[in-house]
């Protein structure tokens, strides 16, 4: 392949999905130095791609100037000026399909990630459930790039070097000593959130070890108040919510020894930086293909399907099933504590 090839990669949201593309793009530009990538995504996610050579972000303003069909037409005209050679649609929703189709009509090669919607329905439905591991989303993205002529090897992923703690971060964290453990106890939907009383037990027990510093992640007034309650003023528990910009949060996460998270964006942010990630799963399940990148299967702690055979009931955790409110109580605090202790010292 001669000359520089400019690929437009579309992944508009959500946070976890955007983060999952980072190791993939890092490998793409490392293995194909003649490839230049423009990522079409929300401006907020720009820090995810900082420091990756030949990768830049074009912000999509889908609630403003790029809203609706005519907004997308305007967006296409803006992107066309970048001399795009091919389009990889990793999102596969109406907005991204429109932009991709416009490029196709102008003669550019396109490829779209198969979201396996029927397989996901089979995995989550109550009757005739087909409970099996679906192809992980990152592997689906690899297939998308393969269609464009780029075979990417992710068997030995490369992660960014640790940058020094930024001044704004170290002002909150202090200099590192002992083990740093991140805890992200929230998710977008309640079906993915570990019960507060059990999370309090986990945090209390871990904080008894003076060699650990716990960093609690979240956002918004209600979550921040809950994190402060979890911390109870302990010196080795630091609430980060509302104190750091995204780029600073990533700087801190890069220095963690482990992240304990729900099935949420924080898990994928830590994974894209090469940090060990333990995830807790309620209404959702890693079989849907959204387990954090490059993490051992036993780092995923799932709710008991013997007790709750309809699990997983949802891909996103937004579906409420009667009698399934307490599924995560089958993951005991001691199981979580033991897993964290073993992994952080492994």
Coordinates of C-alpha atoms in Angstrom, one line a residue:
X1 CA 0.0 0.0 0.0
X2 CA 1.7 3.2 -1.1
X3 CA 1.1 6.7 0.1
X4 CA -0.7 7.9 3.2
X5 CA -4.2 6.6 3.6
X6 CA -6.6 8.7 5.6
X7 CA -9.3 6.8 7.4
X8 CA -12.4 8.3 9.1
X9 CA -13.4 6.3 12.1
X10 CA -16.9 7.0 13.4
X11 CA -17.6 6.2 17.1
X12 CA -19.9 9.0 18.5
X13 CA -20.7 7.6 22.0
X14 CA -20.9 6.2 24.7
X15 CA -17.9 6.6 26.9
X16 CA -17.1 2.9 27.3
X17 CA -17.5 2.2 23.6
X18 CA -15.3 5.1 22.6
X19 CA -12.6 4.0 25.1
X20 CA -12.7 0.4 23.6
X21 CA -11.5 1.8 20.2
X22 CA -8.3 3.3 21.7
X23 CA -6.1 0.2 21.9
X24 CA -7.4 -0.8 18.4
X25 CA -6.4 2.5 16.8
X26 CA -3.1 2.6 18.7
X27 CA -2.3 -0.8 17.1
X28 CA -3.5 0.3 13.7
X29 CA -1.2 3.3 13.4
X30 CA 1.7 1.4 14.9
X31 CA 1.3 -1.5 12.4
X32 CA 0.5 0.8 9.4
X33 CA 2.7 3.9 9.7
X34 CA 1.3 5.2 6.4
X35 CA -2.2 5.4 7.9
X36 CA -3.7 8.7 9.3
X37 CA -6.9 8.4 11.4
X38 CA -9.5 11.0 12.1
X39 CA -11.9 9.9 14.8
X40 CA -15.4 11.4 14.5
X41 CA -16.7 11.6 18.1
X42 CA -17.9 14.0 20.8
X43 CA -15.4 16.7 21.7
X44 CA -15.5 15.5 25.3
X45 CA -13.7 12.3 24.4
X46 CA -10.7 14.0 22.7
X47 CA -8.3 13.3 25.7
X48 CA -8.7 9.5 25.0
X49 CA -6.7 9.9 21.9
X50 CA -4.0 12.2 23.2
X51 CA -0.5 11.1 22.4
X52 CA -1.4 8.6 19.7
X53 CA 0.6 9.4 16.6
X54 CA -1.4 10.1 13.4
X55 CA -4.7 10.1 15.2
X56 CA -6.8 13.2 15.6
X57 CA -10.3 13.9 16.6
X58 CA -13.0 15.8 14.6
X59 CA -15.7 16.8 17.1
X60 CA -19.3 16.0 16.1
X61 CA -21.8 18.5 17.5
X62 CA -24.9 16.3 17.1
X63 CA -27.0 18.5 19.4
X64 CA -26.0 21.7 17.7
X65 CA -24.8 22.5 14.2
X66 CA -24.6 18.8 13.1
X67 CA -28.2 18.0 14.4
X68 CA -30.7 16.3 12.1
X69 CA -30.3 15.3 8.5
X70 CA -29.2 18.7 7.3
X71 CA -26.7 19.0 10.1
X72 CA -25.2 15.7 9.1
X73 CA -25.1 16.9 5.5
X74 CA -23.1 19.9 6.7
X75 CA -20.9 17.6 8.8
X76 CA -20.2 15.4 5.6
X77 CA -19.2 18.5 3.7
X78 CA -16.8 19.5 6.4
X79 CA -15.3 16.1 6.6
X80 CA -15.0 15.8 2.8
X81 CA -12.4 18.7 2.9
X82 CA -10.1 16.4 4.9
X83 CA -9.5 14.2 1.9
X84 CA -10.8 11.0 3.5
X85 CA -9.8 7.8 1.7
X86 CA -12.0 5.3 3.6
X87 CA -14.6 5.2 6.4
X88 CA -14.9 2.7 9.3
X89 CA -18.3 3.1 11.0
X90 CA -17.8 1.5 14.4
X91 CA -21.1 2.9 15.7
X92 CA -23.7 1.6 13.2
X93 CA -26.6 3.9 14.2
X94 CA -28.7 6.1 12.0
X95 CA -26.5 9.2 12.3
X96 CA -23.3 7.3 11.5
X97 CA -25.0 5.3 8.7
X98 CA -26.0 8.6 7.0
X99 CA -22.5 10.0 7.1
X100 CA -21.1 6.7 5.9
X101 CA -23.6 6.4 3.1
X102 CA -22.7 9.9 1.9
X103 CA -19.1 8.9 1.6
X104 CA -20.1 5.7 -0.2
X105 CA -22.1 7.7 -2.7
X106 CA -19.0 9.9 -3.3
X107 CA -17.0 6.7 -4.2
X108 CA -15.1 6.0 -0.9
X109 CA -14.7 2.5 0.5
X110 CA -16.7 2.0 3.6
X111 CA -17.1 -0.7 6.3
X112 CA -19.5 -1.0 9.2
X113 CA -19.2 -3.0 12.4
X114 CA -21.9 -5.7 12.8
X115 CA -23.6 -5.1 16.1
X116 CA -25.1 -8.6 16.2
X117 CA -28.4 -7.3 17.2
X118 CA -30.3 -10.6 16.8
X119 CA -27.6 -12.5 18.7
X120 CA -27.9 -10.0 21.6
X121 CA -31.7 -10.4 21.6
X122 CA -31.2 -14.1 21.9
X123 CA -28.8 -13.7 24.7
X124 CA -31.1 -11.4 26.8
X125 CA -34.6 -12.7 26.0
X126 CA -36.5 -14.5 28.8
X127 CA -37.8 -17.4 26.6
X128 CA -35.6 -19.6 24.4
X129 CA -32.5 -17.8 25.7
X130 CA -29.3 -18.6 23.9
X131 CA -26.7 -18.2 26.6
X132 CA -23.3 -18.2 24.9
X133 CA -20.3 -15.9 24.4
X134 CA -20.8 -13.5 21.6
X135 CA -17.8 -12.2 19.6
X136 CA -16.3 -9.3 21.6
X137 CA -16.9 -5.9 20.1
X138 CA -13.2 -5.2 19.7
X139 CA -13.0 -8.3 17.4
X140 CA -16.0 -7.1 15.5
X141 CA -14.1 -3.8 14.9
X142 CA -11.1 -5.7 13.7
X143 CA -13.3 -7.3 11.1
X144 CA -14.4 -3.9 10.0
X145 CA -10.9 -2.7 9.4
X146 CA -10.1 -6.0 7.7
X147 CA -12.8 -5.2 5.1
X148 CA -10.9 -2.0 4.3
X149 CA -7.6 -3.9 3.9
X150 CA -6.1 -3.5 7.3
X151 CA -5.4 -6.6 9.3
X152 CA -4.6 -5.5 12.8
X153 CA -2.8 -7.8 15.3
X154 CA -4.0 -7.2 18.9
X155 CA -2.3 -10.2 20.4
X156 CA 0.4 -8.1 22.1
X157 CA -1.3 -4.7 22.7
X158 CA 0.9 -1.7 23.5
X159 CA -0.2 0.7 26.2
X160 CA 1.0 4.3 26.8
X161 CA 3.9 4.9 29.1
X162 CA 3.0 6.4 32.5
X163 CA 3.2 10.1 32.4
X164 CA 4.2 11.9 35.6
X165 CA 1.3 12.9 37.7
X166 CA 0.0 16.3 36.7
X167 CA 0.3 19.0 39.3
X168 CA -3.5 19.3 39.6
X169 CA -3.7 15.5 40.1
X170 CA -0.9 15.2 42.7
X171 CA -2.5 18.1 44.6
X172 CA -5.4 15.7 45.3
X173 CA -3.6 12.3 45.3
X174 CA -0.3 13.1 46.9
X175 CA 2.8 11.2 45.8
X176 CA 2.3 7.6 45.2
X177 CA 3.1 5.0 47.9
X178 CA 1.7 1.6 48.4
X179 CA -1.1 0.3 46.1
X180 CA -3.5 2.6 44.4
X181 CA -7.0 1.2 43.9
X182 CA -9.7 3.0 41.9
X183 CA -13.4 2.3 42.7
X184 CA -16.1 3.3 40.3
X185 CA -19.3 2.3 42.0
X186 CA -21.8 3.8 39.6
X187 CA -23.2 3.1 36.1
X188 CA -25.7 4.7 33.8
X189 CA -28.5 2.2 34.7
X190 CA -29.4 0.9 38.1
X191 CA -29.4 -2.7 36.9
X192 CA -25.6 -2.5 36.7
X193 CA -24.9 -0.9 40.1
X194 CA -23.7 -2.9 43.1
X195 CA -25.9 -2.3 46.2
X196 CA -24.6 0.6 48.3
X197 CA -24.5 -1.3 51.6
X198 CA -22.4 -4.0 50.0
X199 CA -20.1 -1.5 48.3
X200 CA -19.7 0.2 51.7
X201 CA -18.5 -3.1 53.2
X202 CA -16.0 -3.6 50.3
X203 CA -14.6 -0.1 50.7
X204 CA -14.4 -0.3 54.5
X205 CA -12.6 -3.6 54.4
X206 CA -10.1 -2.5 51.7
X207 CA -9.4 0.8 53.6
X208 CA -8.4 -1.1 56.7
X209 CA -5.1 -1.9 54.8
X210 CA -3.0 1.2 55.3
X211 CA -0.9 0.2 52.3
X212 CA -3.9 0.9 50.1
X213 CA -5.1 4.3 48.8
X214 CA -8.6 4.2 47.4
X215 CA -9.8 6.7 44.8
X216 CA -13.5 6.9 44.3
X217 CA -14.8 7.9 40.9
X218 CA -18.1 9.4 39.9
X219 CA -19.8 12.6 38.8
X220 CA -22.7 14.9 39.6
X221 CA -24.0 16.1 43.0
X222 CA -25.8 12.9 44.0
X223 CA -22.9 10.6 43.2
X224 CA -20.4 12.9 44.9
X225 CA -22.5 12.9 48.1
X226 CA -22.7 9.1 48.0
X227 CA -18.9 8.9 47.5
X228 CA -18.3 11.2 50.4
X229 CA -20.5 8.9 52.5
X230 CA -18.5 5.9 51.3
X231 CA -15.2 7.6 52.3
X232 CA -16.4 8.6 55.8
X233 CA -13.5 11.0 56.1
X234 CA -10.8 8.2 56.0
X235 CA -7.4 9.5 55.1
X236 CA -6.6 6.7 52.6
X237 CA -9.9 7.2 50.7
X238 CA -9.9 10.1 48.2
X239 CA -13.1 11.2 46.4
X240 CA -12.1 12.5 42.9
X241 CA -15.6 13.4 41.7
X242 CA -15.9 17.0 40.6
X243 CA -12.2 17.7 41.1
X244 CA -10.6 16.6 37.8
X245 CA -11.0 17.2 34.1
X246 CA -11.2 14.1 31.9
X247 CA -7.5 14.4 30.9
X248 CA -6.5 14.6 34.5
X249 CA -8.7 11.7 35.5
X250 CA -7.0 9.6 32.8
X251 CA -3.6 10.7 34.2
X252 CA -4.6 9.5 37.6
X253 CA -6.1 6.2 36.3
X254 CA -2.9 5.5 34.5
X255 CA -1.1 5.3 37.9
X256 CA -3.6 2.9 39.5
X257 CA -2.6 -0.6 40.3
X258 CA -6.2 -1.8 39.9
X259 CA -9.7 -0.4 39.0
X260 CA -12.8 -1.9 40.6
X261 CA -15.8 -1.0 38.4
X262 CA -19.3 -1.8 37.4
X263 CA -19.9 -2.6 33.7
X264 CA -19.3 1.1 32.9
X265 CA -17.1 3.6 31.1
X266 CA -14.5 3.7 33.9
X267 CA -13.7 0.0 33.4
X268 CA -12.9 0.7 29.7
X269 CA -10.9 3.8 30.5
X270 CA -8.7 1.9 32.8
X271 CA -8.4 -1.0 30.4
X272 CA -7.4 1.2 27.5
X273 CA -4.4 2.4 29.7
X274 CA -3.3 -1.2 30.5
X275 CA -4.6 -1.1 34.1
X276 CA -5.9 -4.3 35.7
X277 CA -9.7 -4.1 35.9
X278 CA -12.2 -6.1 38.0
X279 CA -15.8 -5.7 36.9
X280 CA -19.1 -6.5 38.7
X281 CA -22.0 -7.5 36.5
X282 CA -25.7 -7.4 37.4
X283 CA -28.4 -7.3 34.7
X284 CA -25.7 -7.4 32.0
X285 CA -23.1 -10.0 31.3
X286 CA -19.6 -10.1 29.7
X287 CA -21.0 -12.7 27.1
X288 CA -22.5 -9.7 25.3
X289 CA -19.0 -8.8 24.2
X290 CA -18.4 -5.7 26.3
X291 CA -15.9 -7.0 28.8
X292 CA -13.0 -4.6 29.3
X293 CA -10.2 -5.0 26.8
X294 CA -7.3 -7.5 27.5
X295 CA -8.5 -8.6 30.9
X296 CA -8.6 -12.2 32.1
X297 CA -12.1 -13.7 32.2
X298 CA -11.9 -14.4 36.0
X299 CA -11.6 -10.6 36.5
X300 CA -15.3 -10.4 35.7
X301 CA -17.6 -11.2 38.7
X302 CA -21.1 -12.0 37.6
X303 CA -24.4 -12.5 39.4
X304 CA -25.6 -16.0 40.1
X305 CA -27.5 -17.4 37.1
X306 CA -28.5 -20.5 39.1
X307 CA -30.5 -18.3 41.3
X308 CA -31.5 -15.8 38.5
X309 CA -31.7 -17.9 35.3
X310 CA -33.0 -15.0 33.1
X311 CA -29.6 -13.2 33.4
X312 CA -28.5 -11.4 31.4
X313 CA -31.8 -9.5 31.1
X314 CA -30.3 -6.6 29.2
X315 CA -27.4 -5.4 27.1
X316 CA -27.3 -2.0 28.7
X317 CA -28.8 -2.6 32.1
X318 CA -31.8 -0.5 31.4
X319 CA -34.5 -3.3 31.4
X320 CA -36.2 -3.9 34.7
X321 CA -37.3 -7.5 35.3
X322 CA -39.7 -8.3 38.2
X323 CA -37.9 -10.1 41.0
X324 CA -34.4 -9.3 39.6
X325 CA -33.7 -6.1 41.6
X326 CA -31.3 -7.9 44.0
X327 CA -29.3 -10.1 41.5
X328 CA -26.0 -8.4 42.5
X329 CA -26.4 -9.4 46.1
X330 CA -25.3 -12.9 44.9
X331 CA -21.8 -11.4 44.5
X332 CA -20.8 -11.2 48.2
X333 CA -18.5 -8.4 49.5
X334 CA -16.0 -11.0 50.6
X335 CA -15.7 -12.4 47.0
X336 CA -15.0 -8.9 45.8
X337 CA -12.5 -8.2 48.5
X338 CA -10.7 -11.5 47.9
X339 CA -10.5 -10.9 44.2
X340 CA -9.2 -7.3 44.6
X341 CA -6.6 -8.5 47.1
X342 CA -5.4 -11.3 44.9
X343 CA -5.2 -9.3 41.7
X344 CA -3.6 -6.1 43.2
X345 CA -0.8 -8.3 44.5
X346 CA -0.4 -10.5 41.4

